[in-house]
Amino acid sequence: MQEDHRLATTTRDDLVLDGGSITDVRARAYVLGVFQGVTPAGPAKAIDGLVDGVIGDFVARRMFSANVGEVFMLPAGTMPVMAEMVLLVGLGPLDQFVSKPDEVQRFVAANVLRTLIRIGVDEFATVLVGGGSGQPVKQTLENLVRGFVDGLRDIDRGERTRRAILCENNAGRYAEMREAMFALARTELFDEIDTIIFEQPPAAARRVAVTSAPTVSEMRSRIFL
């Protein structure tokens, strides 16, 4: 059922919950979290395979130190990924992350938004950054979204639409992400931001066009905040 909680703001931010793999999503940028000295795993490993092991090589050779909030941009060039760039963001040492995940994830997410806005990238796809450490989906999602909002508040946003695509191809975790997102959407967090949530559940996951208008099915599933 469609619910209307639209607020009077000057810009709009689209948030897509995608139940497929990030490697199947077309976006201007992919955003991946990297722990210090840890070989890429999960979604990062999948993308690393597409870019001929460049990410793993950068980590192994300490070309990207992965300090908390550090950002490194890797142009896709001719590599077979459906994005113009892969943005790596540091999560610091794993043992320190697990002791204060809320602080790290929120800071990292804010840095990602600040960086993308500064370089004029208004669409990105990512995963539950840091979620592979065993942290609950709900907690990870809230930390990331709050960090994204922090980043938006710090920047002159202007009059345009931005799109963030959160990917999770595990059906159970996707359901948790969806439930957590709808609960979070009803809090004070979105009081200053006009957001539309689009659902693309695992069974119906498909590629998301970079600049295309929402399809009829997307329009029917949207929730206004």
Coordinates of C-alpha atoms in Angstrom, one line a residue:
M1 CA 0.0 0.0 0.0
Q2 CA 1.3 3.5 -0.9
E3 CA 1.9 5.9 1.9
D4 CA 2.4 9.7 1.4
H5 CA 4.7 11.4 3.8
R6 CA 6.2 13.9 1.3
L7 CA 7.7 17.0 2.9
A8 CA 8.2 20.4 1.5
T9 CA 11.8 20.6 0.4
T10 CA 13.7 21.9 -2.6
T11 CA 15.3 18.8 -3.8
R12 CA 14.7 15.1 -4.0
D13 CA 16.7 12.0 -3.2
D14 CA 15.8 8.6 -4.6
L15 CA 16.7 5.5 -2.6
V16 CA 16.6 2.1 -4.4
L17 CA 16.5 -1.1 -2.4
D18 CA 17.9 -3.6 -4.9
G19 CA 17.8 -7.4 -4.3
G20 CA 20.4 -8.2 -6.9
S21 CA 24.2 -8.1 -7.1
I22 CA 25.9 -4.8 -7.3
T23 CA 27.7 -6.1 -10.4
D24 CA 24.4 -6.2 -12.2
V25 CA 23.5 -2.6 -11.5
R26 CA 24.3 0.2 -13.8
A27 CA 25.3 3.4 -11.9
R28 CA 27.7 6.2 -12.3
A29 CA 29.8 4.9 -9.3
Y30 CA 30.2 1.8 -7.2
V31 CA 31.1 2.4 -3.6
L32 CA 32.9 -0.3 -1.6
G33 CA 34.2 -0.4 1.9
V34 CA 37.8 -1.8 2.5
F35 CA 39.4 -2.9 5.8
Q36 CA 43.1 -2.3 6.3
G37 CA 45.1 -5.3 5.1
V38 CA 42.0 -7.4 4.4
T39 CA 41.7 -9.1 1.0
P40 CA 38.5 -8.1 -0.7
A41 CA 35.6 -10.4 0.0
G42 CA 31.9 -10.7 -0.9
P43 CA 30.8 -7.9 -3.3
A44 CA 34.2 -6.3 -3.3
K45 CA 35.7 -9.6 -4.4
A46 CA 33.1 -9.9 -7.2
I47 CA 34.0 -6.4 -8.5
D48 CA 37.7 -7.0 -8.0
G49 CA 37.4 -9.9 -10.4
L50 CA 35.9 -7.7 -13.0
V51 CA 38.7 -5.1 -12.7
D52 CA 41.4 -7.7 -13.0
G53 CA 42.3 -7.8 -9.3
V54 CA 43.3 -4.1 -9.1
I55 CA 41.5 -3.6 -5.8
G56 CA 43.2 -6.6 -4.1
D57 CA 46.6 -5.5 -5.6
F58 CA 46.1 -1.9 -4.2
V59 CA 45.4 -3.3 -0.8
A60 CA 48.2 -5.8 -0.8
R61 CA 50.8 -3.2 -2.0
R62 CA 49.4 -0.6 0.5
M63 CA 48.6 1.8 -2.4
F64 CA 45.4 2.4 -0.6
S65 CA 45.9 2.5 3.2
A66 CA 42.1 2.2 4.0
N67 CA 42.3 4.6 6.9
V68 CA 38.8 5.4 8.3
G69 CA 37.0 7.7 5.9
E70 CA 39.8 7.8 3.3
V71 CA 38.5 7.8 -0.2
F72 CA 40.2 6.5 -3.4
M73 CA 38.6 6.8 -6.8
L74 CA 39.4 4.1 -9.5
P75 CA 38.2 5.1 -13.0
A76 CA 36.6 2.1 -14.7
G77 CA 38.1 3.0 -18.1
T78 CA 37.7 -0.1 -20.4
M79 CA 37.1 -2.5 -17.5
P80 CA 33.9 -4.5 -17.7
V81 CA 31.9 -2.9 -14.9
M82 CA 28.7 -1.0 -15.4
A83 CA 30.0 2.2 -13.7
E84 CA 32.2 5.1 -14.5
M85 CA 34.3 4.6 -11.4
V86 CA 34.8 2.4 -8.3
L87 CA 35.1 4.5 -5.1
L88 CA 36.9 2.7 -2.3
V89 CA 36.4 4.0 1.2
G90 CA 38.5 3.0 4.1
L91 CA 37.0 1.3 7.2
G92 CA 40.3 1.1 9.1
P93 CA 41.5 -2.0 11.0
L94 CA 38.8 -4.7 11.4
D95 CA 39.5 -5.1 15.2
Q96 CA 39.0 -1.4 15.8
F97 CA 35.9 -1.3 13.5
V98 CA 34.1 -3.9 15.6
S99 CA 34.6 -1.9 18.8
K100 CA 32.9 1.2 17.4
P101 CA 31.0 0.4 14.2
D102 CA 28.4 3.1 14.5
E103 CA 30.9 5.9 14.6
V104 CA 33.0 4.5 11.7
Q105 CA 30.1 3.7 9.4
R106 CA 28.4 7.0 9.9
F107 CA 31.6 8.9 9.3
V108 CA 32.5 6.8 6.2
A109 CA 29.0 7.3 4.7
A110 CA 29.2 11.0 5.2
N111 CA 32.6 11.2 3.5
V112 CA 31.2 9.2 0.6
L113 CA 28.4 11.7 0.0
R114 CA 30.6 14.7 0.4
T115 CA 33.1 13.3 -2.2
L116 CA 30.5 12.3 -4.7
I117 CA 28.7 15.6 -4.5
R118 CA 31.9 17.6 -4.8
I119 CA 32.9 15.8 -8.0
G120 CA 29.4 16.0 -9.5
V121 CA 28.3 12.4 -9.3
D122 CA 24.6 12.2 -8.4
E123 CA 24.1 8.5 -8.5
F124 CA 25.9 5.6 -6.9
A125 CA 25.4 1.9 -6.0
T126 CA 26.7 0.3 -2.8
V127 CA 26.2 -2.5 -0.4
L128 CA 25.7 -2.6 3.4
V129 CA 29.3 -1.3 3.9
G130 CA 30.9 -3.0 6.9
G131 CA 27.9 -5.4 7.3
G132 CA 30.1 -8.4 6.6
S133 CA 31.7 -8.0 10.0
G134 CA 28.7 -9.6 11.6
Q135 CA 26.9 -6.4 12.5
P136 CA 23.1 -6.6 12.4
V137 CA 21.5 -5.4 9.1
K138 CA 19.3 -2.9 10.9
Q139 CA 22.2 -1.3 12.7
T140 CA 24.3 -1.1 9.5
L141 CA 21.6 0.4 7.5
E142 CA 20.8 3.1 10.0
N143 CA 24.4 4.0 10.4
L144 CA 24.9 4.4 6.7
V145 CA 21.7 6.3 6.0
R146 CA 22.4 8.7 8.9
G147 CA 25.9 9.2 7.5
F148 CA 24.5 9.9 4.1
V149 CA 22.1 12.5 5.6
D150 CA 25.0 14.1 7.5
G151 CA 26.9 14.4 4.2
L152 CA 24.0 16.0 2.4
R153 CA 23.5 18.5 5.2
D154 CA 27.1 19.6 4.9
I155 CA 26.8 20.4 1.2
D156 CA 24.9 23.0 -0.8
R157 CA 22.5 20.6 -2.5
G158 CA 21.0 22.6 -5.2
E159 CA 17.9 21.8 -7.3
R160 CA 18.2 18.2 -8.5
T161 CA 17.5 14.6 -7.9
R162 CA 20.1 12.2 -6.5
R163 CA 19.9 8.4 -6.5
A164 CA 21.5 5.9 -4.1
I165 CA 21.1 2.2 -4.8
L166 CA 21.6 -0.2 -1.8
C167 CA 22.2 -3.8 -3.1
E168 CA 21.7 -7.0 -1.1
N169 CA 21.4 -10.2 -3.0
N170 CA 20.7 -12.4 0.0
A171 CA 16.9 -12.7 0.3
G172 CA 16.8 -12.9 4.0
R173 CA 19.1 -9.9 4.5
Y174 CA 17.2 -8.0 1.8
A175 CA 14.0 -8.5 3.8
E176 CA 15.7 -7.2 6.9
M177 CA 17.1 -4.2 5.0
R178 CA 13.6 -3.4 3.7
E179 CA 12.0 -3.6 7.0
A180 CA 14.7 -1.5 8.7
M181 CA 14.5 1.1 5.9
F182 CA 10.8 1.6 6.2
A183 CA 11.0 1.9 10.0
L184 CA 13.8 4.4 9.7
A185 CA 11.9 6.4 7.1
R186 CA 9.2 7.2 9.6
T187 CA 11.6 8.8 12.0
E188 CA 12.8 12.4 12.3
L189 CA 15.8 11.6 10.1
F190 CA 14.0 12.5 6.9
D191 CA 12.3 15.7 8.2
E192 CA 14.6 17.8 6.0
I193 CA 15.0 15.5 3.0
D194 CA 12.4 14.7 0.4
T195 CA 13.0 11.0 -0.4
I196 CA 11.3 8.4 -2.6
I197 CA 12.1 4.7 -1.9
F198 CA 11.9 2.3 -4.8
E199 CA 11.8 -1.5 -4.2
Q200 CA 13.4 -4.0 -6.5
P201 CA 13.1 -7.3 -4.5
P202 CA 15.3 -10.3 -5.2
A203 CA 12.8 -12.1 -7.4
A204 CA 12.3 -9.0 -9.6
A205 CA 15.8 -7.5 -9.4
R206 CA 17.0 -6.0 -12.6
R207 CA 19.4 -3.4 -13.9
V208 CA 18.9 0.2 -12.9
A209 CA 19.4 2.7 -15.7
V210 CA 21.7 5.6 -14.9
T211 CA 19.3 8.5 -15.9
S212 CA 16.1 6.7 -16.9
A213 CA 12.7 7.8 -15.5
P214 CA 11.0 5.4 -13.1
T215 CA 9.1 2.5 -14.7
V216 CA 5.4 1.9 -14.1
S217 CA 6.3 -0.9 -11.7
E218 CA 8.6 1.4 -9.8
M219 CA 6.0 4.1 -9.6
R220 CA 3.5 1.6 -8.2
S221 CA 5.9 0.5 -5.5
R222 CA 7.2 3.9 -4.4
I223 CA 6.8 5.2 -0.9
F224 CA 6.7 8.9 -0.4
L225 CA 8.5 10.3 2.7

